Amino acid sequence: MKIHEYQAREILSRFGVPIPKGIVAKSAEEAVQASQNLGGDVWAVKAQVHAGGRGKGGGVKVLRRLDDVKAFSEKLIGSRLVTPQTGPEGAPVGCVLVQEGVNIVSEYYVSFLVDRVTQQPLLLASSAGGMEIERVAVETPEKIVQVQFDIEIGLTEEKAITVINRLGMPDEVLPQAIEVLMGLWKAYVSMDCTLLEINPLVVTADKRVLPLDVKMVFDDNALYRHPELEVLHDPLQEDPTELRAHNSGLQYIPLGGNIACLVNGAGLAMATMDTIKLFGGEPANFLDIGGGASTERVTAAFQIMVEQPEVKVILVNIFGGIMKCDVIAEGVVHACRNVKLNVPLIVRMKGTHEDIGKKILDDSGLPIVVAETLDEAAQKAIELANKEEK
Ligand code: GDP
Ligand code: MN
């Protein structure tokens, strides 16, 4: 789960990380009020969306006049911000963060993440702050510092100092920098984050070490340990189809191809996509209806699939284990009758009550193509999809 920068800042400050002063504003008037309350004569106004690259997309500006704060906030709030990370449809801006302007001397990149290879946390840092880390990795990999450590031991001050020295931070900010890194680590591990990214972390003229931008992503599987985070969820930042799928208990990820897949079990869903790819087809989505799939859930899945204009054929691949084939078959028949099925449907089912399931599909009188093997199902799907494309 992602949260907004203004929310992540609050969490960091609870863990003792100093943050620049800032106030959230939901209207241009509030933004002006916020600037006045913050004082000073420079403010950074930042669109709050669940995507990076806001600077490039025109969602962040450093301003010196209240009129400019007003005009810029007016333009942003209620609009959709397109950044290199959002796609052409952009993300809705519900509010802006007005932040005290800080006098930057140097910028760095710092993040904590999980290294899947070693299954341990990794501290990634770079002296090329403010730049996309992916680009730094390609163009100037020598500027990236990687430090791995044991999750049980955590980040030690010693390791933090090594990183700070390798970044070449000025000596006089060492104590502040240690405090920031240790605080970031504490927040990362305590909140079960999968990513905590500060880009840029800055050293200011008055010798402060401050995160100017915070990206915090939580491990969905650990959310039950943090019920207080639920209120931070912003459904408006999510793809409406993905949100609907999630609310129906479906694991759904759109993939852009033309063969929609409805499968029970994540492993089988992966195998189905692989098989489609193997024969030269393109899956439209990953869709796992899960173990205890009900008729309602199957119907919801069909509804989502038929609404996608790029979908030219639907492939249902079911393994009947605890979930019996006849139950799924009934769900499929019910769903087909309830949604306007406008594309061919191929069903392959194996396992418990397979025969009863197939009979239900046959007796339904619906134009369902039954396949015996996954290979056959994938090949038929590709053939029909190609025909529909013409
Ligand atoms: P992102 O583009 O979504 O990563 O948004 P950021 O929060 O990182 O803002 C983009 C850039 O704006 C940063 O890399 C900074 O260089 C700059 N920026 C943000 N806040 C301030 C500020 O208070 N003062 C100055 N001078 N620059 C700022
Ligand atoms: Mn940034």
Short mmCIF file of C-alpha atoms and ligand atoms in Angstrom, two decimals:
data_model
loop_
_atom_site.label_atom_id
_atom_site.label_comp_id
_atom_site.label_asym_id
_atom_site.label_seq_id
_atom_site.Cartn_x
_atom_site.Cartn_y
_atom_site.Cartn_z
CA MET A 1 0.00 0.00 0.00
CA LYS A 2 1.22 3.45 -0.94
CA ILE A 3 0.55 6.65 0.98
CA HIS A 4 1.01 10.34 0.24
CA GLU A 5 4.18 12.26 0.94
CA TYR A 6 2.48 14.40 3.60
CA GLN A 7 1.36 11.26 5.44
CA ALA A 8 4.78 9.62 5.19
CA ARG A 9 6.41 12.76 6.58
CA GLU A 10 4.26 12.53 9.69
CA ILE A 11 5.22 8.91 10.21
CA LEU A 12 8.92 9.75 9.85
CA SER A 13 8.70 12.53 12.39
CA ARG A 14 7.19 10.08 14.88
CA PHE A 15 10.41 8.11 14.52
CA GLY A 16 12.56 11.13 15.28
CA VAL A 17 13.45 12.03 11.70
CA PRO A 18 13.56 15.83 11.30
CA ILE A 19 11.39 17.04 8.43
CA PRO A 20 10.98 20.47 6.88
CA LYS A 21 7.92 22.30 8.13
CA GLY A 22 4.90 21.76 5.93
CA ILE A 23 1.11 22.10 5.87
CA VAL A 24 -1.42 20.30 3.66
CA ALA A 25 -3.90 22.44 1.72
CA LYS A 26 -7.08 21.34 -0.03
CA SER A 27 -7.73 24.68 -1.74
CA ALA A 28 -5.77 27.64 -3.07
CA GLU A 29 -6.96 29.75 -0.13
CA GLU A 30 -5.73 27.13 2.32
CA ALA A 31 -2.39 27.06 0.49
CA VAL A 32 -1.96 30.80 0.93
CA GLN A 33 -2.97 30.51 4.58
CA ALA A 34 -0.46 27.67 4.97
CA SER A 35 2.33 29.77 3.46
CA GLN A 36 1.55 32.60 5.86
CA ASN A 37 1.48 30.24 8.83
CA LEU A 38 4.80 28.73 7.81
CA GLY A 39 6.35 32.18 7.48
CA GLY A 40 9.49 32.90 5.50
CA ASP A 41 9.52 34.04 1.90
CA VAL A 42 10.06 30.84 -0.09
CA TRP A 43 7.69 27.90 -0.30
CA ALA A 44 7.70 24.64 -2.17
CA VAL A 45 4.19 23.70 -3.35
CA LYS A 46 3.89 19.99 -4.12
CA ALA A 47 1.03 18.01 -5.67
CA GLN A 48 0.10 14.99 -3.54
CA VAL A 49 -0.25 11.95 -5.79
CA HIS A 50 0.91 8.35 -5.47
CA ALA A 51 3.57 8.75 -8.13
CA GLY A 52 7.06 10.11 -8.44
CA GLY A 53 8.45 12.35 -11.14
CA ARG A 54 6.19 15.18 -9.98
CA GLY A 55 8.96 17.72 -10.46
CA LYS A 56 9.27 16.76 -14.13
CA GLY A 57 5.50 16.66 -14.56
CA GLY A 58 5.05 20.22 -13.31
CA GLY A 59 3.64 19.17 -9.93
CA VAL A 60 6.33 20.78 -7.76
CA LYS A 61 7.33 24.44 -7.77
CA VAL A 62 9.43 26.61 -5.52
CA LEU A 63 7.67 29.97 -5.22
CA ARG A 64 8.41 33.34 -3.63
CA ARG A 65 5.10 35.16 -3.89
CA LEU A 66 1.78 34.38 -2.23
CA ASP A 67 -0.01 35.15 -5.51
CA ASP A 68 2.06 32.48 -7.23
CA VAL A 69 1.31 29.99 -4.45
CA LYS A 70 -2.35 30.73 -4.96
CA ALA A 71 -2.30 30.45 -8.74
CA PHE A 72 -0.20 27.28 -8.79
CA SER A 73 -2.34 25.56 -6.12
CA GLU A 74 -5.50 26.60 -7.93
CA LYS A 75 -4.18 24.99 -11.11
CA LEU A 76 -3.10 21.77 -9.38
CA ILE A 77 -5.93 20.99 -6.97
CA GLY A 78 -8.72 19.14 -8.72
CA SER A 79 -6.62 18.48 -11.83
CA ARG A 80 -4.92 15.30 -12.97
CA LEU A 81 -1.15 15.37 -12.88
CA VAL A 82 0.73 13.49 -15.58
CA THR A 83 4.28 12.49 -14.63
CA PRO A 84 6.73 10.03 -16.21
CA GLN A 85 5.38 7.48 -13.72
CA THR A 86 1.60 7.89 -14.10
CA GLY A 87 0.78 7.07 -17.69
CA PRO A 88 -1.13 9.51 -19.93
CA GLU A 89 -4.28 9.52 -17.78
CA GLY A 90 -2.38 11.03 -14.83
CA ALA A 91 -3.31 10.90 -11.15
CA PRO A 92 -5.89 13.09 -9.41
CA VAL A 93 -4.55 15.87 -7.20
CA GLY A 94 -6.73 16.19 -4.11
CA CYS A 95 -4.39 18.42 -2.12
CA VAL A 96 -0.99 20.05 -2.12
CA LEU A 97 1.75 20.12 0.47
CA VAL A 98 3.07 23.59 1.17
CA GLN A 99 6.55 23.27 2.56
CA GLU A 100 8.99 25.78 3.96
CA GLY A 101 11.56 26.59 1.29
CA VAL A 102 14.96 25.32 2.30
CA ASN A 103 18.34 26.48 1.13
CA ILE A 104 19.90 23.39 -0.42
CA VAL A 105 23.69 22.93 -0.35
CA SER A 106 23.80 19.33 -1.53
CA GLU A 107 21.32 16.59 -2.49
CA TYR A 108 21.50 12.82 -1.98
CA TYR A 109 19.43 9.74 -2.59
CA VAL A 110 18.71 7.28 0.24
CA SER A 111 16.40 4.28 0.32
CA PHE A 112 15.75 1.16 2.31
CA LEU A 113 14.40 -1.88 0.53
CA VAL A 114 14.38 -5.66 0.61
CA ASP A 115 17.03 -7.46 -1.41
CA ARG A 116 15.21 -10.50 -2.76
CA VAL A 117 18.43 -12.37 -3.49
CA THR A 118 19.84 -12.24 0.04
CA GLN A 119 16.42 -11.82 1.68
CA GLN A 120 17.87 -9.05 3.80
CA PRO A 121 17.35 -5.30 4.01
CA LEU A 122 19.45 -3.10 1.80
CA LEU A 123 20.41 0.53 2.24
CA LEU A 124 20.88 2.14 -1.16
CA ALA A 125 22.38 5.62 -1.32
CA SER A 126 23.82 7.95 -3.89
CA SER A 127 25.44 11.33 -4.12
CA ALA A 128 23.35 11.98 -7.24
CA GLY A 129 20.31 13.19 -5.31
CA GLY A 130 17.13 14.30 -7.03
CA MET A 131 17.83 12.05 -10.01
CA GLU A 132 16.00 8.83 -10.78
CA ILE A 133 18.05 6.07 -9.20
CA GLU A 134 17.44 3.83 -12.21
CA ARG A 135 19.19 6.39 -14.39
CA VAL A 136 22.08 6.78 -11.94
CA ALA A 137 22.49 3.00 -11.92
CA VAL A 138 22.87 2.97 -15.70
CA GLU A 139 24.89 6.15 -16.26
CA THR A 140 27.07 6.48 -13.15
CA PRO A 141 26.89 3.22 -11.20
CA GLU A 142 30.02 4.23 -9.23
CA LYS A 143 27.87 6.85 -7.50
CA ILE A 144 25.70 4.20 -5.86
CA VAL A 145 26.51 2.90 -2.41
CA GLN A 146 24.91 -0.37 -1.32
CA VAL A 147 25.04 -1.62 2.22
CA GLN A 148 23.42 -4.84 3.27
CA PHE A 149 22.69 -5.79 6.83
CA ASP A 150 21.02 -8.40 8.96
CA ILE A 151 17.35 -7.73 9.74
CA GLU A 152 17.80 -9.09 13.28
CA ILE A 153 20.69 -6.73 14.01
CA GLY A 154 19.34 -3.79 12.07
CA LEU A 155 21.30 -0.82 10.81
CA THR A 156 24.25 -0.09 13.08
CA GLU A 157 25.72 3.39 13.54
CA GLU A 158 28.95 2.03 12.18
CA LYS A 159 27.31 1.07 8.88
CA ALA A 160 25.43 4.38 8.78
CA ILE A 161 28.74 6.25 9.13
CA THR A 162 30.29 4.20 6.33
CA VAL A 163 27.44 5.21 4.02
CA ILE A 164 27.58 8.88 5.03
CA ASN A 165 31.32 9.01 4.41
CA ARG A 166 31.02 7.32 1.05
CA LEU A 167 28.37 9.84 0.01
CA GLY A 168 30.85 12.56 0.83
CA MET A 169 28.53 14.48 3.12
CA PRO A 170 30.18 17.42 4.89
CA ASP A 171 31.85 16.37 8.18
CA GLU A 172 29.98 18.94 10.22
CA VAL A 173 26.60 17.28 9.57
CA LEU A 174 27.70 13.76 10.56
CA PRO A 175 25.67 13.63 13.81
CA GLN A 176 22.52 14.88 12.05
CA ALA A 177 23.03 12.46 9.17
CA ILE A 178 23.42 9.50 11.55
CA GLU A 179 20.25 10.53 13.34
CA VAL A 180 18.36 10.65 10.03
CA LEU A 181 19.59 7.28 8.76
CA MET A 182 18.92 5.54 12.07
CA GLY A 183 15.46 7.13 12.25
CA LEU A 184 14.67 6.09 8.69
CA TRP A 185 15.68 2.52 9.43
CA LYS A 186 13.56 2.44 12.59
CA ALA A 187 10.55 3.71 10.63
CA TYR A 188 11.18 1.23 7.79
CA VAL A 189 11.36 -1.84 9.99
CA SER A 190 8.72 -0.84 12.55
CA MET A 191 6.15 0.03 9.89
CA ASP A 192 6.81 -3.10 7.77
CA CYS A 193 7.72 -1.08 4.71
CA THR A 194 8.78 -2.69 1.46
CA LEU A 195 10.27 0.62 0.36
CA LEU A 196 11.25 3.86 2.04
CA GLU A 197 12.81 6.26 -0.44
CA ILE A 198 14.13 9.73 0.25
CA ASN A 199 14.96 11.58 -2.95
CA PRO A 200 16.38 14.05 -2.32
CA LEU A 201 17.82 14.00 1.19
CA VAL A 202 19.39 17.43 1.47
CA VAL A 203 22.01 19.23 3.49
CA THR A 204 20.93 22.84 3.99
CA ALA A 205 22.94 26.03 4.39
CA ASP A 206 22.03 26.07 8.08
CA LYS A 207 23.52 22.55 8.46
CA ARG A 208 20.32 20.57 8.67
CA VAL A 209 19.93 17.14 7.09
CA LEU A 210 16.35 16.91 5.79
CA PRO A 211 14.29 14.55 3.67
CA LEU A 212 12.70 16.81 1.04
CA ASP A 213 10.67 14.03 -0.51
CA VAL A 214 9.41 10.81 1.06
CA LYS A 215 8.04 7.73 -0.63
CA MET A 216 6.77 5.03 1.71
CA VAL A 217 5.26 1.71 0.60
CA PHE A 218 3.90 -0.82 3.09
CA ASP A 219 3.86 -4.59 2.83
CA ASP A 220 0.18 -5.44 2.23
CA ASN A 221 0.64 -8.76 4.01
CA ALA A 222 1.69 -6.94 7.18
CA LEU A 223 -1.10 -4.35 7.18
CA TYR A 224 -3.01 -6.31 9.80
CA ARG A 225 -0.26 -5.30 12.23
CA HIS A 226 -0.92 -1.61 11.57
CA PRO A 227 -4.68 -1.04 11.67
CA GLU A 228 -3.99 2.69 12.14
CA LEU A 229 -2.78 2.85 8.52
CA GLU A 230 -6.17 1.99 7.05
CA VAL A 231 -7.36 5.62 7.19
CA LEU A 232 -4.34 6.65 5.11
CA HIS A 233 -5.50 4.57 2.15
CA ASP A 234 -6.50 6.81 -0.77
CA PRO A 235 -8.63 4.80 -3.21
CA LEU A 236 -8.75 7.75 -5.65
CA GLN A 237 -5.08 7.15 -6.44
CA GLU A 238 -5.76 3.62 -7.62
CA ASP A 239 -6.84 2.30 -10.98
CA PRO A 240 -10.66 2.02 -10.65
CA THR A 241 -10.74 -1.45 -12.22
CA GLU A 242 -8.00 -2.75 -9.96
CA LEU A 243 -9.76 -1.27 -6.96
CA ARG A 244 -13.05 -2.93 -7.91
CA ALA A 245 -11.28 -6.26 -8.42
CA HIS A 246 -9.60 -5.93 -5.05
CA ASN A 247 -12.92 -5.17 -3.35
CA SER A 248 -14.42 -8.29 -4.96
CA GLY A 249 -11.62 -10.42 -3.51
CA LEU A 250 -9.83 -10.86 -6.84
CA GLN A 251 -6.12 -10.59 -7.52
CA TYR A 252 -6.16 -8.68 -10.78
CA ILE A 253 -3.38 -7.05 -12.75
CA PRO A 254 -4.02 -5.67 -16.26
CA LEU A 255 -1.28 -6.60 -18.74
CA GLY A 256 -2.28 -5.08 -22.04
CA GLY A 257 -2.75 -8.18 -24.25
CA ASN A 258 -6.02 -9.44 -25.77
CA ILE A 259 -6.55 -12.81 -24.03
CA ALA A 260 -8.29 -12.40 -20.70
CA CYS A 261 -7.56 -15.16 -18.18
CA LEU A 262 -9.67 -16.31 -15.27
CA VAL A 263 -7.79 -18.80 -13.15
CA ASN A 264 -7.93 -20.20 -9.63
CA GLY A 265 -4.59 -20.00 -7.89
CA ALA A 266 -1.66 -17.67 -8.51
CA GLY A 267 0.67 -20.46 -9.66
CA LEU A 268 -1.81 -21.76 -12.20
CA ALA A 269 -2.43 -18.18 -13.36
CA MET A 270 1.30 -17.75 -13.98
CA ALA A 271 1.45 -21.08 -15.84
CA THR A 272 -1.54 -20.03 -17.95
CA MET A 273 0.11 -16.75 -18.92
CA ASP A 274 3.37 -18.55 -19.69
CA THR A 275 1.57 -21.03 -21.94
CA ILE A 276 -0.24 -18.26 -23.81
CA LYS A 277 3.10 -16.50 -24.31
CA LEU A 278 4.77 -19.75 -25.38
CA PHE A 279 2.34 -20.10 -28.28
CA GLY A 280 2.76 -16.46 -29.28
CA GLY A 281 -0.27 -14.91 -27.58
CA GLU A 282 -0.57 -11.96 -25.19
CA PRO A 283 -2.46 -12.23 -21.89
CA ALA A 284 -4.74 -9.26 -21.13
CA ASN A 285 -4.47 -9.73 -17.41
CA PHE A 286 -3.45 -11.80 -14.45
CA LEU A 287 -6.60 -12.79 -12.61
CA ASP A 288 -6.68 -15.13 -9.66
CA ILE A 289 -10.16 -15.79 -8.28
CA GLY A 290 -8.64 -17.51 -5.26
CA GLY A 291 -9.55 -20.67 -3.43
CA GLY A 292 -13.06 -20.10 -2.14
CA ALA A 293 -14.40 -18.56 -5.32
CA SER A 294 -18.13 -17.84 -5.12
CA THR A 295 -20.55 -17.28 -8.00
CA GLU A 296 -20.50 -13.57 -7.11
CA ARG A 297 -16.74 -13.46 -7.41
CA VAL A 298 -16.72 -15.27 -10.75
CA THR A 299 -19.41 -12.88 -11.99
CA ALA A 300 -17.38 -9.87 -10.82
CA ALA A 301 -14.36 -11.26 -12.65
CA PHE A 302 -16.35 -11.70 -15.89
CA GLN A 303 -17.79 -8.23 -15.55
CA ILE A 304 -14.31 -6.73 -15.35
CA MET A 305 -12.98 -8.78 -18.26
CA VAL A 306 -15.81 -8.01 -20.70
CA GLU A 307 -15.50 -4.29 -19.97
CA GLN A 308 -11.93 -4.14 -21.26
CA PRO A 309 -12.13 -3.13 -24.92
CA GLU A 310 -8.82 -4.84 -25.78
CA VAL A 311 -10.09 -8.26 -24.64
CA LYS A 312 -10.90 -10.46 -27.66
CA VAL A 313 -11.32 -13.83 -25.95
CA ILE A 314 -11.70 -15.16 -22.42
CA LEU A 315 -9.82 -18.22 -21.24
CA VAL A 316 -10.98 -19.91 -18.05
CA ASN A 317 -8.49 -22.36 -16.57
CA ILE A 318 -9.61 -24.15 -13.43
CA PHE A 319 -8.09 -26.79 -11.28
CA GLY A 320 -10.76 -28.37 -9.11
CA GLY A 321 -9.23 -29.25 -5.77
CA ILE A 322 -11.01 -28.05 -2.67
CA MET A 323 -12.92 -25.83 -5.06
CA LYS A 324 -14.90 -28.26 -7.18
CA CYS A 325 -15.27 -27.93 -10.95
CA ASP A 326 -19.07 -28.09 -10.85
CA VAL A 327 -19.24 -25.08 -8.54
CA ILE A 328 -16.99 -23.07 -10.85
CA ALA A 329 -18.95 -24.26 -13.89
CA GLU A 330 -22.15 -23.01 -12.30
CA GLY A 331 -20.44 -19.73 -11.54
CA VAL A 332 -19.27 -19.43 -15.14
CA VAL A 333 -22.73 -20.19 -16.57
CA HIS A 334 -24.39 -17.78 -14.15
CA ALA A 335 -21.82 -15.08 -14.92
CA CYS A 336 -22.20 -15.52 -18.70
CA ARG A 337 -25.94 -15.06 -18.41
CA ASN A 338 -25.55 -11.97 -16.24
CA VAL A 339 -22.90 -10.08 -18.12
CA LYS A 340 -23.16 -9.30 -21.80
CA LEU A 341 -20.60 -11.80 -23.02
CA ASN A 342 -19.37 -10.30 -26.27
CA VAL A 343 -16.28 -12.42 -26.92
CA PRO A 344 -15.62 -16.18 -27.30
CA LEU A 345 -15.12 -18.15 -24.11
CA ILE A 346 -12.80 -21.12 -23.73
CA VAL A 347 -12.92 -23.28 -20.63
CA ARG A 348 -10.45 -25.87 -19.50
CA MET A 349 -11.17 -27.61 -16.21
CA LYS A 350 -9.49 -30.49 -14.46
CA GLY A 351 -9.87 -32.19 -11.12
CA THR A 352 -12.64 -32.82 -8.65
CA HIS A 353 -16.13 -33.13 -10.25
CA GLU A 354 -14.65 -32.40 -13.66
CA ASP A 355 -17.33 -34.45 -15.45
CA ILE A 356 -20.22 -32.78 -13.66
CA GLY A 357 -18.64 -29.42 -14.42
CA LYS A 358 -18.34 -30.15 -18.14
CA LYS A 359 -21.92 -31.37 -18.25
CA ILE A 360 -23.12 -28.13 -16.68
CA LEU A 361 -21.26 -26.14 -19.37
CA ASP A 362 -22.67 -28.40 -22.13
CA ASP A 363 -26.24 -28.24 -20.84
CA SER A 364 -26.14 -24.47 -20.55
CA GLY A 365 -26.46 -24.06 -24.31
CA LEU A 366 -23.93 -21.24 -24.13
CA PRO A 367 -21.31 -21.02 -26.90
CA ILE A 368 -18.48 -22.24 -24.71
CA VAL A 369 -15.44 -23.92 -26.25
CA VAL A 370 -14.24 -26.71 -23.99
CA ALA A 371 -10.55 -27.62 -24.12
CA GLU A 372 -8.93 -30.70 -22.63
CA THR A 373 -5.39 -29.51 -22.04
CA LEU A 374 -3.84 -26.16 -21.22
CA ASP A 375 -1.84 -26.22 -24.47
CA GLU A 376 -5.01 -26.79 -26.47
CA ALA A 377 -6.85 -24.06 -24.54
CA ALA A 378 -4.05 -21.54 -25.12
CA GLN A 379 -3.78 -22.35 -28.83
CA LYS A 380 -7.54 -22.07 -29.33
CA ALA A 381 -7.56 -18.77 -27.44
CA ILE A 382 -4.82 -17.36 -29.64
CA GLU A 383 -6.54 -18.55 -32.81
CA LEU A 384 -9.87 -16.99 -31.80
CA ALA A 385 -8.22 -13.78 -30.60
CA ASN A 386 -6.45 -13.39 -33.93
CA LYS A 387 -9.70 -13.96 -35.79
CA GLU A 388 -11.48 -11.34 -33.64
CA GLU A 389 -8.68 -8.81 -34.24
CA LYS A 390 -9.25 -8.99 -37.99
P1 GDP B 1 9.37 14.14 -7.31
O1 GDP B 1 9.74 14.83 -8.60
O2 GDP B 1 8.00 13.51 -7.38
O3 GDP B 1 10.40 13.18 -6.86
O4 GDP B 1 9.20 15.32 -6.24
P2 GDP B 1 10.25 15.97 -5.21
O5 GDP B 1 9.55 16.16 -3.93
O6 GDP B 1 11.52 15.22 -5.16
O7 GDP B 1 10.49 17.41 -5.82
C1 GDP B 1 11.18 17.62 -7.04
C2 GDP B 1 12.38 18.52 -6.83
O8 GDP B 1 11.98 19.78 -6.33
C3 GDP B 1 13.37 18.01 -5.80
O9 GDP B 1 14.29 17.12 -6.37
C4 GDP B 1 14.04 19.26 -5.32
O10 GDP B 1 15.20 19.54 -6.08
C5 GDP B 1 13.00 20.36 -5.55
N1 GDP B 1 12.50 20.83 -4.26
C6 GDP B 1 11.53 20.27 -3.49
N2 GDP B 1 11.36 21.01 -2.38
C7 GDP B 1 12.24 22.04 -2.43
C8 GDP B 1 12.57 23.15 -1.56
O11 GDP B 1 12.04 23.33 -0.48
N3 GDP B 1 13.56 24.01 -2.00
C9 GDP B 1 14.19 23.84 -3.17
N4 GDP B 1 15.11 24.72 -3.54
N5 GDP B 1 13.92 22.82 -3.99
C10 GDP B 1 12.96 21.94 -3.64
MN MN B 2 11.76 13.08 -5.40
#
